[in-house]
Amino acid sequence: MQKRTVEQLSEQLLHKPVGALSPEERGVLEAIVSRQIVADDVGELAEERASFGERLSDRVAAVGGSWGFIIAFSVVLFAWMLLNSKILGKFDAGFDPYPFIFLNLMLSTLAAVQAPIIMMSQNRASNKDRIAAAHDYEVNLRAEIDIIRLHEKIDLLMIEKMAKLEADLGEIKAAVGKA
């Protein structure tokens, strides 16, 4: 069977000229012509392209969004308040007495720093999802095109088989007519 070009596949399978193809469609057709696999691990691709800051924001978001962090942070807050109100308060030595102004400042600072870092991580997750969706589209398009090509091959085989059967039937009729 002859090897088809991207232009031929574009016209035959997608019914579009090559100039009207999206980059994904063209990439899939080029992969078919060169017999390349289009299925890649999108997670690995995203990790390879990630900068140090992006990986760090993912780790900060993973820690800051965990039950371990919430529990540990609650324990630290409770200990801070207990230390400054009950324990050191008895000796008039509390460094941040009630209403805990220094604690509020630290919590506000933490929230001001942590929120954008978590948003960076969410943006990265959103970008990963977009990459995965584009990749899924390419894989699905490749599967559809391969199914169309298989149908064409089966149709061609059926036509050849029917032509052979018709020829055999003609020979049988001719042999019966001579007899």
JSON list of C-alpha atoms in Angstrom, two decimals:
[
{"chain": "A", "resi": 1, "resn": "MET", "atom": "CA", "xyz": [0.00, 0.00, 0.00]},
{"chain": "A", "resi": 2, "resn": "GLN", "atom": "CA", "xyz": [1.31, 3.43, -0.90]},
{"chain": "A", "resi": 3, "resn": "LYS", "atom": "CA", "xyz": [2.31, 5.94, 1.73]},
{"chain": "A", "resi": 4, "resn": "ARG", "atom": "CA", "xyz": [0.00, 8.94, 1.71]},
{"chain": "A", "resi": 5, "resn": "THR", "atom": "CA", "xyz": [1.06, 12.53, 2.33]},
{"chain": "A", "resi": 6, "resn": "VAL", "atom": "CA", "xyz": [-0.32, 14.98, 4.87]},
{"chain": "A", "resi": 7, "resn": "GLU", "atom": "CA", "xyz": [-2.09, 16.78, 2.03]},
{"chain": "A", "resi": 8, "resn": "GLN", "atom": "CA", "xyz": [-3.79, 13.58, 0.83]},
{"chain": "A", "resi": 9, "resn": "LEU", "atom": "CA", "xyz": [-4.84, 12.55, 4.34]},
{"chain": "A", "resi": 10, "resn": "SER", "atom": "CA", "xyz": [-6.16, 16.03, 5.05]},
{"chain": "A", "resi": 11, "resn": "GLU", "atom": "CA", "xyz": [-8.38, 15.98, 1.97]},
{"chain": "A", "resi": 12, "resn": "GLN", "atom": "CA", "xyz": [-9.47, 12.34, 2.24]},
{"chain": "A", "resi": 13, "resn": "LEU", "atom": "CA", "xyz": [-10.06, 12.01, 5.97]},
{"chain": "A", "resi": 14, "resn": "LEU", "atom": "CA", "xyz": [-10.79, 15.49, 7.28]},
{"chain": "A", "resi": 15, "resn": "HIS", "atom": "CA", "xyz": [-12.15, 16.97, 4.03]},
{"chain": "A", "resi": 16, "resn": "LYS", "atom": "CA", "xyz": [-10.03, 20.10, 4.52]},
{"chain": "A", "resi": 17, "resn": "PRO", "atom": "CA", "xyz": [-7.13, 21.63, 2.64]},
{"chain": "A", "resi": 18, "resn": "VAL", "atom": "CA", "xyz": [-3.85, 21.59, 4.57]},
{"chain": "A", "resi": 19, "resn": "GLY", "atom": "CA", "xyz": [-4.00, 25.36, 5.08]},
{"chain": "A", "resi": 20, "resn": "ALA", "atom": "CA", "xyz": [-7.29, 25.03, 6.99]},
{"chain": "A", "resi": 21, "resn": "LEU", "atom": "CA", "xyz": [-5.97, 22.50, 9.50]},
{"chain": "A", "resi": 22, "resn": "SER", "atom": "CA", "xyz": [-5.48, 23.44, 13.14]},
{"chain": "A", "resi": 23, "resn": "PRO", "atom": "CA", "xyz": [-1.97, 22.89, 14.52]},
{"chain": "A", "resi": 24, "resn": "GLU", "atom": "CA", "xyz": [-3.26, 19.84, 16.44]},
{"chain": "A", "resi": 25, "resn": "GLU", "atom": "CA", "xyz": [-4.82, 18.31, 13.31]},
{"chain": "A", "resi": 26, "resn": "ARG", "atom": "CA", "xyz": [-1.70, 18.93, 11.26]},
{"chain": "A", "resi": 27, "resn": "GLY", "atom": "CA", "xyz": [0.46, 17.43, 14.02]},
{"chain": "A", "resi": 28, "resn": "VAL", "atom": "CA", "xyz": [-1.70, 14.29, 14.13]},
{"chain": "A", "resi": 29, "resn": "LEU", "atom": "CA", "xyz": [-1.57, 13.86, 10.35]},
{"chain": "A", "resi": 30, "resn": "GLU", "atom": "CA", "xyz": [2.20, 14.36, 10.34]},
{"chain": "A", "resi": 31, "resn": "ALA", "atom": "CA", "xyz": [2.48, 11.76, 13.11]},
{"chain": "A", "resi": 32, "resn": "ILE", "atom": "CA", "xyz": [0.43, 9.32, 11.02]},
{"chain": "A", "resi": 33, "resn": "VAL", "atom": "CA", "xyz": [2.58, 9.89, 7.93]},
{"chain": "A", "resi": 34, "resn": "SER", "atom": "CA", "xyz": [5.79, 9.45, 9.91]},
{"chain": "A", "resi": 35, "resn": "ARG", "atom": "CA", "xyz": [4.27, 6.60, 11.95]},
{"chain": "A", "resi": 36, "resn": "GLN", "atom": "CA", "xyz": [4.92, 8.32, 15.29]},
{"chain": "A", "resi": 37, "resn": "ILE", "atom": "CA", "xyz": [2.97, 7.78, 18.48]},
{"chain": "A", "resi": 38, "resn": "VAL", "atom": "CA", "xyz": [1.04, 10.83, 19.75]},
{"chain": "A", "resi": 39, "resn": "ALA", "atom": "CA", "xyz": [0.24, 9.48, 23.22]},
{"chain": "A", "resi": 40, "resn": "ASP", "atom": "CA", "xyz": [2.55, 11.06, 25.80]},
{"chain": "A", "resi": 41, "resn": "ASP", "atom": "CA", "xyz": [2.31, 11.41, 29.56]},
{"chain": "A", "resi": 42, "resn": "VAL", "atom": "CA", "xyz": [1.05, 14.96, 29.98]},
{"chain": "A", "resi": 43, "resn": "GLY", "atom": "CA", "xyz": [2.07, 15.02, 33.65]},
{"chain": "A", "resi": 44, "resn": "GLU", "atom": "CA", "xyz": [5.67, 14.32, 32.72]},
{"chain": "A", "resi": 45, "resn": "LEU", "atom": "CA", "xyz": [5.62, 16.99, 30.01]},
{"chain": "A", "resi": 46, "resn": "ALA", "atom": "CA", "xyz": [4.29, 19.58, 32.45]},
{"chain": "A", "resi": 47, "resn": "GLU", "atom": "CA", "xyz": [6.90, 18.65, 35.07]},
{"chain": "A", "resi": 48, "resn": "GLU", "atom": "CA", "xyz": [9.72, 18.94, 32.53]},
{"chain": "A", "resi": 49, "resn": "ARG", "atom": "CA", "xyz": [8.59, 22.45, 31.58]},
{"chain": "A", "resi": 50, "resn": "ALA", "atom": "CA", "xyz": [8.00, 23.62, 35.17]},
{"chain": "A", "resi": 51, "resn": "SER", "atom": "CA", "xyz": [10.27, 26.26, 36.63]},
{"chain": "A", "resi": 52, "resn": "PHE", "atom": "CA", "xyz": [11.67, 26.13, 40.15]},
{"chain": "A", "resi": 53, "resn": "GLY", "atom": "CA", "xyz": [9.08, 28.70, 41.31]},
{"chain": "A", "resi": 54, "resn": "GLU", "atom": "CA", "xyz": [6.22, 26.67, 39.86]},
{"chain": "A", "resi": 55, "resn": "ARG", "atom": "CA", "xyz": [7.36, 23.48, 41.57]},
{"chain": "A", "resi": 56, "resn": "LEU", "atom": "CA", "xyz": [7.83, 25.40, 44.83]},
{"chain": "A", "resi": 57, "resn": "SER", "atom": "CA", "xyz": [4.33, 26.89, 44.62]},
{"chain": "A", "resi": 58, "resn": "ASP", "atom": "CA", "xyz": [2.93, 23.38, 44.12]},
{"chain": "A", "resi": 59, "resn": "ARG", "atom": "CA", "xyz": [4.71, 22.16, 47.24]},
{"chain": "A", "resi": 60, "resn": "VAL", "atom": "CA", "xyz": [3.60, 25.15, 49.32]},
{"chain": "A", "resi": 61, "resn": "ALA", "atom": "CA", "xyz": [0.00, 24.63, 48.16]},
{"chain": "A", "resi": 62, "resn": "ALA", "atom": "CA", "xyz": [0.22, 20.91, 48.93]},
{"chain": "A", "resi": 63, "resn": "VAL", "atom": "CA", "xyz": [1.47, 21.59, 52.47]},
{"chain": "A", "resi": 64, "resn": "GLY", "atom": "CA", "xyz": [-0.83, 24.58, 53.12]},
{"chain": "A", "resi": 65, "resn": "GLY", "atom": "CA", "xyz": [-3.86, 22.67, 51.91]},
{"chain": "A", "resi": 66, "resn": "SER", "atom": "CA", "xyz": [-3.33, 19.58, 54.03]},
{"chain": "A", "resi": 67, "resn": "TRP", "atom": "CA", "xyz": [-4.96, 18.44, 57.26]},
{"chain": "A", "resi": 68, "resn": "GLY", "atom": "CA", "xyz": [-1.51, 18.09, 58.80]},
{"chain": "A", "resi": 69, "resn": "PHE", "atom": "CA", "xyz": [-0.86, 21.79, 58.28]},
{"chain": "A", "resi": 70, "resn": "ILE", "atom": "CA", "xyz": [-4.29, 22.79, 59.62]},
{"chain": "A", "resi": 71, "resn": "ILE", "atom": "CA", "xyz": [-3.86, 20.68, 62.75]},
{"chain": "A", "resi": 72, "resn": "ALA", "atom": "CA", "xyz": [-0.26, 21.78, 63.39]},
{"chain": "A", "resi": 73, "resn": "PHE", "atom": "CA", "xyz": [-1.14, 25.42, 62.79]},
{"chain": "A", "resi": 74, "resn": "SER", "atom": "CA", "xyz": [-4.11, 25.17, 65.15]},
{"chain": "A", "resi": 75, "resn": "VAL", "atom": "CA", "xyz": [-1.86, 23.68, 67.84]},
{"chain": "A", "resi": 76, "resn": "VAL", "atom": "CA", "xyz": [0.69, 26.50, 67.38]},
{"chain": "A", "resi": 77, "resn": "LEU", "atom": "CA", "xyz": [-2.04, 29.17, 67.57]},
{"chain": "A", "resi": 78, "resn": "PHE", "atom": "CA", "xyz": [-3.58, 27.63, 70.68]},
{"chain": "A", "resi": 79, "resn": "ALA", "atom": "CA", "xyz": [-0.14, 27.30, 72.32]},
{"chain": "A", "resi": 80, "resn": "TRP", "atom": "CA", "xyz": [0.67, 30.94, 71.45]},
{"chain": "A", "resi": 81, "resn": "MET", "atom": "CA", "xyz": [-2.56, 32.17, 73.01]},
{"chain": "A", "resi": 82, "resn": "LEU", "atom": "CA", "xyz": [-2.20, 29.92, 76.06]},
{"chain": "A", "resi": 83, "resn": "LEU", "atom": "CA", "xyz": [1.42, 30.94, 76.58]},
{"chain": "A", "resi": 84, "resn": "ASN", "atom": "CA", "xyz": [0.70, 34.67, 76.32]},
{"chain": "A", "resi": 85, "resn": "SER", "atom": "CA", "xyz": [-2.50, 34.72, 78.34]},
{"chain": "A", "resi": 86, "resn": "LYS", "atom": "CA", "xyz": [-2.23, 32.07, 81.07]},
{"chain": "A", "resi": 87, "resn": "ILE", "atom": "CA", "xyz": [1.39, 31.07, 81.53]},
{"chain": "A", "resi": 88, "resn": "LEU", "atom": "CA", "xyz": [3.43, 34.24, 80.88]},
{"chain": "A", "resi": 89, "resn": "GLY", "atom": "CA", "xyz": [0.46, 36.45, 81.80]},
{"chain": "A", "resi": 90, "resn": "LYS", "atom": "CA", "xyz": [0.72, 35.34, 85.44]},
{"chain": "A", "resi": 91, "resn": "PHE", "atom": "CA", "xyz": [4.22, 36.84, 85.59]},
{"chain": "A", "resi": 92, "resn": "ASP", "atom": "CA", "xyz": [3.32, 39.90, 83.53]},
{"chain": "A", "resi": 93, "resn": "ALA", "atom": "CA", "xyz": [5.88, 38.63, 80.98]},
{"chain": "A", "resi": 94, "resn": "GLY", "atom": "CA", "xyz": [3.60, 37.95, 77.98]},
{"chain": "A", "resi": 95, "resn": "PHE", "atom": "CA", "xyz": [5.25, 39.29, 74.82]},
{"chain": "A", "resi": 96, "resn": "ASP", "atom": "CA", "xyz": [1.91, 39.40, 72.94]},
{"chain": "A", "resi": 97, "resn": "PRO", "atom": "CA", "xyz": [-0.91, 39.82, 75.45]},
{"chain": "A", "resi": 98, "resn": "TYR", "atom": "CA", "xyz": [-4.59, 39.67, 74.57]},
{"chain": "A", "resi": 99, "resn": "PRO", "atom": "CA", "xyz": [-5.84, 40.80, 71.91]},
{"chain": "A", "resi": 100, "resn": "PHE", "atom": "CA", "xyz": [-2.71, 39.20, 70.33]},
{"chain": "A", "resi": 101, "resn": "ILE", "atom": "CA", "xyz": [-1.83, 42.03, 67.94]},
{"chain": "A", "resi": 102, "resn": "PHE", "atom": "CA", "xyz": [1.54, 40.53, 66.97]},
{"chain": "A", "resi": 103, "resn": "LEU", "atom": "CA", "xyz": [-0.13, 37.16, 66.26]},
{"chain": "A", "resi": 104, "resn": "ASN", "atom": "CA", "xyz": [-2.68, 38.92, 64.04]},
{"chain": "A", "resi": 105, "resn": "LEU", "atom": "CA", "xyz": [0.14, 40.66, 62.16]},
{"chain": "A", "resi": 106, "resn": "MET", "atom": "CA", "xyz": [1.93, 37.34, 61.57]},
{"chain": "A", "resi": 107, "resn": "LEU", "atom": "CA", "xyz": [-1.30, 35.64, 60.45]},
{"chain": "A", "resi": 108, "resn": "SER", "atom": "CA", "xyz": [-2.06, 38.50, 58.04]},
{"chain": "A", "resi": 109, "resn": "THR", "atom": "CA", "xyz": [1.46, 38.35, 56.63]},
{"chain": "A", "resi": 110, "resn": "LEU", "atom": "CA", "xyz": [1.25, 34.59, 56.21]},
{"chain": "A", "resi": 111, "resn": "ALA", "atom": "CA", "xyz": [-2.11, 34.90, 54.42]},
{"chain": "A", "resi": 112, "resn": "ALA", "atom": "CA", "xyz": [-0.77, 37.70, 52.19]},
{"chain": "A", "resi": 113, "resn": "VAL", "atom": "CA", "xyz": [2.17, 35.56, 51.11]},
{"chain": "A", "resi": 114, "resn": "GLN", "atom": "CA", "xyz": [0.45, 32.18, 50.98]},
{"chain": "A", "resi": 115, "resn": "ALA", "atom": "CA", "xyz": [-2.60, 33.25, 48.94]},
{"chain": "A", "resi": 116, "resn": "PRO", "atom": "CA", "xyz": [-0.70, 34.30, 45.78]},
{"chain": "A", "resi": 117, "resn": "ILE", "atom": "CA", "xyz": [1.50, 31.20, 46.01]},
{"chain": "A", "resi": 118, "resn": "ILE", "atom": "CA", "xyz": [-1.57, 28.97, 46.14]},
{"chain": "A", "resi": 119, "resn": "MET", "atom": "CA", "xyz": [-3.07, 30.91, 43.22]},
{"chain": "A", "resi": 120, "resn": "MET", "atom": "CA", "xyz": [0.13, 30.29, 41.23]},
{"chain": "A", "resi": 121, "resn": "SER", "atom": "CA", "xyz": [-0.26, 26.60, 41.92]},
{"chain": "A", "resi": 122, "resn": "GLN", "atom": "CA", "xyz": [-3.90, 26.72, 40.82]},
{"chain": "A", "resi": 123, "resn": "ASN", "atom": "CA", "xyz": [-2.92, 28.53, 37.62]},
{"chain": "A", "resi": 124, "resn": "ARG", "atom": "CA", "xyz": [-0.33, 25.84, 36.95]},
{"chain": "A", "resi": 125, "resn": "ALA", "atom": "CA", "xyz": [-2.95, 23.13, 37.53]},
{"chain": "A", "resi": 126, "resn": "SER", "atom": "CA", "xyz": [-5.24, 24.96, 35.12]},
{"chain": "A", "resi": 127, "resn": "ASN", "atom": "CA", "xyz": [-2.45, 25.07, 32.52]},
{"chain": "A", "resi": 128, "resn": "LYS", "atom": "CA", "xyz": [-1.86, 21.34, 33.03]},
{"chain": "A", "resi": 129, "resn": "ASP", "atom": "CA", "xyz": [-5.57, 20.74, 32.43]},
{"chain": "A", "resi": 130, "resn": "ARG", "atom": "CA", "xyz": [-5.46, 22.78, 29.20]},
{"chain": "A", "resi": 131, "resn": "ILE", "atom": "CA", "xyz": [-2.42, 20.82, 28.00]},
{"chain": "A", "resi": 132, "resn": "ALA", "atom": "CA", "xyz": [-4.15, 17.55, 28.91]},
{"chain": "A", "resi": 133, "resn": "ALA", "atom": "CA", "xyz": [-7.31, 18.58, 27.05]},
{"chain": "A", "resi": 134, "resn": "ALA", "atom": "CA", "xyz": [-5.33, 19.49, 23.93]},
{"chain": "A", "resi": 135, "resn": "HIS", "atom": "CA", "xyz": [-3.43, 16.22, 24.17]},
{"chain": "A", "resi": 136, "resn": "ASP", "atom": "CA", "xyz": [-6.66, 14.24, 24.64]},
{"chain": "A", "resi": 137, "resn": "TYR", "atom": "CA", "xyz": [-8.04, 15.94, 21.54]},
{"chain": "A", "resi": 138, "resn": "GLU", "atom": "CA", "xyz": [-4.98, 14.90, 19.52]},
{"chain": "A", "resi": 139, "resn": "VAL", "atom": "CA", "xyz": [-5.17, 11.30, 20.74]},
{"chain": "A", "resi": 140, "resn": "ASN", "atom": "CA", "xyz": [-8.92, 11.14, 20.05]},
{"chain": "A", "resi": 141, "resn": "LEU", "atom": "CA", "xyz": [-8.44, 12.65, 16.60]},
{"chain": "A", "resi": 142, "resn": "ARG", "atom": "CA", "xyz": [-5.72, 10.12, 15.87]},
{"chain": "A", "resi": 143, "resn": "ALA", "atom": "CA", "xyz": [-8.01, 7.28, 16.98]},
{"chain": "A", "resi": 144, "resn": "GLU", "atom": "CA", "xyz": [-10.87, 8.56, 14.78]},
{"chain": "A", "resi": 145, "resn": "ILE", "atom": "CA", "xyz": [-8.58, 8.91, 11.78]},
{"chain": "A", "resi": 146, "resn": "ASP", "atom": "CA", "xyz": [-7.17, 5.43, 12.32]},
{"chain": "A", "resi": 147, "resn": "ILE", "atom": "CA", "xyz": [-10.71, 4.02, 12.53]},
{"chain": "A", "resi": 148, "resn": "ILE", "atom": "CA", "xyz": [-11.62, 5.77, 9.26]},
{"chain": "A", "resi": 149, "resn": "ARG", "atom": "CA", "xyz": [-8.48, 4.35, 7.63]},
{"chain": "A", "resi": 150, "resn": "LEU", "atom": "CA", "xyz": [-9.35, 0.85, 8.89]},
{"chain": "A", "resi": 151, "resn": "HIS", "atom": "CA", "xyz": [-12.86, 1.19, 7.47]},
{"chain": "A", "resi": 152, "resn": "GLU", "atom": "CA", "xyz": [-11.35, 2.19, 4.13]},
{"chain": "A", "resi": 153, "resn": "LYS", "atom": "CA", "xyz": [-9.10, -0.88, 4.14]},
{"chain": "A", "resi": 154, "resn": "ILE", "atom": "CA", "xyz": [-11.95, -3.20, 5.07]},
{"chain": "A", "resi": 155, "resn": "ASP", "atom": "CA", "xyz": [-14.17, -1.62, 2.39]},
{"chain": "A", "resi": 156, "resn": "LEU", "atom": "CA", "xyz": [-11.41, -2.11, -0.19]},
{"chain": "A", "resi": 157, "resn": "LEU", "atom": "CA", "xyz": [-10.96, -5.75, 0.86]},
{"chain": "A", "resi": 158, "resn": "MET", "atom": "CA", "xyz": [-14.72, -6.33, 0.62]},
{"chain": "A", "resi": 159, "resn": "ILE", "atom": "CA", "xyz": [-14.86, -4.77, -2.86]},
{"chain": "A", "resi": 160, "resn": "GLU", "atom": "CA", "xyz": [-11.95, -6.96, -4.00]},
{"chain": "A", "resi": 161, "resn": "LYS", "atom": "CA", "xyz": [-13.59, -10.05, -2.50]},
{"chain": "A", "resi": 162, "resn": "MET", "atom": "CA", "xyz": [-16.93, -9.24, -4.17]},
{"chain": "A", "resi": 163, "resn": "ALA", "atom": "CA", "xyz": [-15.21, -8.69, -7.53]},
{"chain": "A", "resi": 164, "resn": "LYS", "atom": "CA", "xyz": [-13.46, -12.06, -7.16]},
{"chain": "A", "resi": 165, "resn": "LEU", "atom": "CA", "xyz": [-16.76, -13.75, -6.24]},
{"chain": "A", "resi": 166, "resn": "GLU", "atom": "CA", "xyz": [-18.47, -12.15, -9.24]},
{"chain": "A", "resi": 167, "resn": "ALA", "atom": "CA", "xyz": [-15.64, -13.34, -11.49]},
{"chain": "A", "resi": 168, "resn": "ASP", "atom": "CA", "xyz": [-15.90, -16.84, -10.00]},
{"chain": "A", "resi": 169, "resn": "LEU", "atom": "CA", "xyz": [-19.67, -16.78, -10.48]},
{"chain": "A", "resi": 170, "resn": "GLY", "atom": "CA", "xyz": [-19.20, -15.71, -14.08]},
{"chain": "A", "resi": 171, "resn": "GLU", "atom": "CA", "xyz": [-16.82, -18.61, -14.64]},
{"chain": "A", "resi": 172, "resn": "ILE", "atom": "CA", "xyz": [-19.29, -21.03, -13.03]},
{"chain": "A", "resi": 173, "resn": "LYS", "atom": "CA", "xyz": [-22.14, -19.73, -15.21]},
{"chain": "A", "resi": 174, "resn": "ALA", "atom": "CA", "xyz": [-19.96, -20.04, -18.32]},
{"chain": "A", "resi": 175, "resn": "ALA", "atom": "CA", "xyz": [-18.97, -23.60, -17.35]},
{"chain": "A", "resi": 176, "resn": "VAL", "atom": "CA", "xyz": [-22.61, -24.54, -16.69]},
{"chain": "A", "resi": 177, "resn": "GLY", "atom": "CA", "xyz": [-23.69, -22.95, -19.97]},
{"chain": "A", "resi": 178, "resn": "LYS", "atom": "CA", "xyz": [-21.15, -25.07, -21.91]},
{"chain": "A", "resi": 179, "resn": "ALA", "atom": "CA", "xyz": [-22.31, -28.23, -20.24]}
]
